[in-house]
PDB file of C-alpha atoms in Angstrom:
ATOM      1  CA  MET A 249      -2.311  16.102   8.304  1.00 84.00           C
ATOM      2  CA  THR A 250       0.378  13.467   7.768  1.00 95.00           C
ATOM      3  CA  TYR A 251       3.582  13.075   5.820  1.00 98.00           C
ATOM      4  CA  VAL A 252       3.921  10.675   2.929  1.00 98.00           C
ATOM      5  CA  VAL A 253       6.813   8.686   1.551  1.00 98.00           C
ATOM      6  CA  THR A 254       6.770   8.821  -2.271  1.00 98.00           C
ATOM      7  CA  GLU A 255       8.298   7.047  -5.237  1.00 98.00           C
ATOM      8  CA  ASN A 256      11.967   8.109  -4.877  1.00 98.00           C
ATOM      9  CA  CYS A 257      12.277   5.990  -1.666  1.00 98.00           C
ATOM     10  CA  ILE A 258      11.755   2.824  -3.769  1.00 98.00           C
ATOM     11  CA  LYS A 259      15.006   0.858  -3.918  1.00 98.00           C
ATOM     12  CA  CYS A 260      16.792   3.487  -1.885  1.00 97.00           C
ATOM     13  CA  LYS A 261      15.352   3.065   1.616  1.00 96.00           C
ATOM     14  CA  TYR A 262      17.652   5.456   3.368  1.00 97.00           C
ATOM     15  CA  THR A 263      16.553   5.452   7.011  1.00 97.00           C
ATOM     16  CA  ASP A 264      17.916   8.813   8.190  1.00 97.00           C
ATOM     17  CA  CYS A 265      14.281   9.848   8.620  1.00 97.00           C
ATOM     18  CA  VAL A 266      13.604   7.043  11.010  1.00 97.00           C
ATOM     19  CA  ASP A 267      16.272   8.227  13.413  1.00 94.00           C
ATOM     20  CA  VAL A 268      14.595  11.627  13.961  1.00 97.00           C
ATOM     21  CA  CYS A 269      10.985  10.465  14.182  1.00 98.00           C
ATOM     22  CA  PRO A 270       9.757  11.027  17.785  1.00 97.00           C
ATOM     23  CA  VAL A 271       6.796   8.682  17.454  1.00 98.00           C
ATOM     24  CA  ASP A 272       8.088   5.692  15.408  1.00 97.00           C
ATOM     25  CA  CYS A 273       5.587   6.166  12.635  1.00 98.00           C
ATOM     26  CA  PHE A 274       7.724   4.655   9.893  1.00 98.00           C
ATOM     27  CA  VAL A 275       7.136   1.100   8.648  1.00 98.00           C
ATOM     28  CA  GLU A 276       9.576  -0.961   6.546  1.00 98.00           C
ATOM     29  CA  GLY A 277       8.828  -2.990   3.478  1.00 98.00           C
ATOM     30  CA  PRO A 278      11.294  -5.002   1.367  1.00 98.00           C
ATOM     31  CA  ASN A 279      12.437  -1.971  -0.685  1.00 98.00           C
ATOM     32  CA  PHE A 280      10.452   1.008   0.504  1.00 98.00           C
ATOM     33  CA  LEU A 281       9.488   2.839   3.725  1.00 98.00           C
ATOM     34  CA  ALA A 282       6.081   4.239   4.470  1.00 98.00           C
ATOM     35  CA  ILE A 283       4.555   6.455   7.134  1.00 98.00           C
ATOM     36  CA  ASN A 284       1.622   5.375   9.223  1.00 98.00           C
ATOM     37  CA  PRO A 285      -0.806   8.289   8.897  1.00 98.00           C
ATOM     38  CA  ASP A 286      -2.468   7.433  12.238  1.00 98.00           C
ATOM     39  CA  GLU A 287       0.853   7.764  14.063  1.00 98.00           C
ATOM     40  CA  CYS A 288       2.446  10.735  12.319  1.00 98.00           C
ATOM     41  CA  ILE A 289       2.256  13.892  14.366  1.00 98.00           C
ATOM     42  CA  ASP A 290       3.178  16.316  11.547  1.00 97.00           C
ATOM     43  CA  CYS A 291       6.457  17.357  13.191  1.00 97.00           C
ATOM     44  CA  THR A 292       8.316  17.756   9.829  1.00 97.00           C
ATOM     45  CA  LEU A 293      11.606  16.401  11.193  1.00 98.00           C
ATOM     46  CA  CYS A 294      11.836  13.555   8.668  1.00 98.00           C
ATOM     47  CA  VAL A 295      11.554  15.795   5.614  1.00 98.00           C
ATOM     48  CA  ALA A 296      14.954  17.455   6.009  1.00 97.00           C
ATOM     49  CA  GLU A 297      16.630  14.176   6.850  1.00 97.00           C
ATOM     50  CA  CYS A 298      15.585  12.291   3.720  1.00 98.00           C
ATOM     51  CA  PRO A 299      18.586  12.195   1.287  1.00 96.00           C
ATOM     52  CA  ALA A 300      16.161  11.150  -1.481  1.00 97.00           C
ATOM     53  CA  GLU A 301      13.799  14.041  -0.878  1.00 98.00           C
ATOM     54  CA  ALA A 302      10.957  11.528  -0.977  1.00 98.00           C
ATOM     55  CA  ILE A 303       8.868  12.777   1.946  1.00 98.00           C
ATOM     56  CA  PHE A 304       6.089  15.391   1.496  1.00 98.00           C
ATOM     57  CA  ALA A 305       3.287  16.814   3.592  1.00 98.00           C
ATOM     58  CA  GLU A 306       0.095  15.152   2.444  1.00 98.00           C
ATOM     59  CA  ASP A 307      -1.207  18.448   1.017  1.00 98.00           C
ATOM     60  CA  ASP A 308       2.090  18.919  -0.943  1.00 98.00           C
ATOM     61  CA  VAL A 309       2.423  15.483  -2.524  1.00 98.00           C
ATOM     62  CA  PRO A 310       3.085  16.053  -6.260  1.00 98.00           C
ATOM     63  CA  ALA A 311       0.122  15.335  -8.518  1.00 98.00           C
ATOM     64  CA  ASP A 312       1.850  12.348 -10.171  1.00 97.00           C
ATOM     65  CA  GLN A 313       2.541  10.856  -6.728  1.00 97.00           C
ATOM     66  CA  GLN A 314      -0.961  11.074  -5.149  1.00 98.00           C
ATOM     67  CA  ASP A 315      -1.381   7.316  -5.095  1.00 97.00           C
ATOM     68  CA  PHE A 316       1.403   7.137  -2.473  1.00 98.00           C
ATOM     69  CA  ILE A 317      -0.974   8.619   0.087  1.00 98.00           C
ATOM     70  CA  GLN A 318      -3.049   5.395  -0.119  1.00 98.00           C
ATOM     71  CA  ILE A 319       0.081   3.172  -0.490  1.00 98.00           C
ATOM     72  CA  ASN A 320       1.474   4.567   2.784  1.00 98.00           C
ATOM     73  CA  ALA A 321      -1.866   4.058   4.571  1.00 98.00           C
ATOM     74  CA  GLU A 322      -2.204   0.475   3.310  1.00 98.00           C
ATOM     75  CA  MET A 323       1.330  -0.677   3.926  1.00 98.00           C
ATOM     76  CA  SER A 324       1.383   0.853   7.440  1.00 98.00           C
ATOM     77  CA  LYS A 325      -1.172  -1.784   8.369  1.00 97.00           C
ATOM     78  CA  VAL A 326       0.956  -4.729   7.280  1.00 98.00           C
ATOM     79  CA  TRP A 327       4.674  -3.769   7.395  1.00 98.00           C
ATOM     80  CA  PRO A 328       6.545  -3.741  10.698  1.00 98.00           C
ATOM     81  CA  VAL A 329       7.543  -0.542  12.461  1.00 98.00           C
ATOM     82  CA  ILE A 330      11.193   0.545  12.001  1.00 98.00           C
ATOM     83  CA  SER A 331      12.542   2.640  14.793  1.00 95.00           C
ATOM     84  CA  SER A 332      16.277   2.846  14.224  1.00 95.00           C
ATOM     85  CA  ARG A 333      18.528   3.611  11.272  1.00 96.00           C
ATOM     86  CA  LYS A 334      19.765   0.824   9.015  1.00 96.00           C
ATOM     87  CA  GLU A 335      22.057   0.758   6.028  1.00 96.00           C
ATOM     88  CA  PRO A 336      20.295   1.809   2.774  1.00 97.00           C
ATOM     89  CA  MET A 337      19.746  -0.628  -0.001  1.00 96.00           C
ATOM     90  CA  PRO A 338      22.934  -1.683  -1.831  1.00 96.00           C
ATOM     91  CA  ASP A 339      22.224   0.316  -5.002  1.00 96.00           C
ATOM     92  CA  ALA A 340      20.534   3.254  -3.180  1.00 97.00           C
ATOM     93  CA  ASP A 341      22.723   5.948  -4.618  1.00 97.00           C
ATOM     94  CA  ALA A 342      22.219   4.618  -8.192  1.00 97.00           C
ATOM     95  CA  ASN A 343      18.481   4.461  -7.703  1.00 97.00           C
ATOM     96  CA  ASN A 344      18.154   7.934  -6.015  1.00 97.00           C
ATOM     97  CA  GLY A 345      16.379  10.166  -8.485  1.00 96.00           C
ATOM     98  CA  ARG A 346      15.645   7.423 -11.023  1.00 96.00           C
ATOM     99  CA  LYS A 347      12.224   7.904 -12.509  1.00 94.00           C
ATOM    100  CA  GLY A 348       9.635   5.174 -13.110  1.00 95.00           C
ATOM    101  CA  LYS A 349      10.192   3.095  -9.950  1.00 96.00           C
ATOM    102  CA  ARG A 350       6.504   2.907  -8.886  1.00 94.00           C
ATOM    103  CA  ALA A 351       5.962  -0.555 -10.302  1.00 96.00           C
ATOM    104  CA  GLU A 352       9.015  -1.818  -8.439  1.00 97.00           C
ATOM    105  CA  ILE A 353       7.512  -1.606  -4.947  1.00 96.00           C
ATOM    106  CA  GLU A 354       7.714  -4.982  -3.262  1.00 96.00           C
ATOM    107  CA  LYS A 355       4.722  -5.452  -1.011  1.00 92.00           C
TER     108      LYS A 355
END
């Protein structure tokens, strides 16, 4: 099983999760992070570190977020690995918890 970054990461991109990942399975897009399912070791460390509460075990991804399983898999093949913490997006706090961000992913 893998962990999945979901909609609430869009336009927030806090990277606290990246700092605790022992295998560097996170990849970084313009306004979203994703997890490489082939690299994730199911350690759960990232879940508690995500201020946006955007990371779920694959089996626990909410029904309305299921497409993010595929989005994470696809983007992990094209986006670069991120292995250290960076500043979040400028309006991260304002976007944290905002609904309807799915269409705003920049690929």
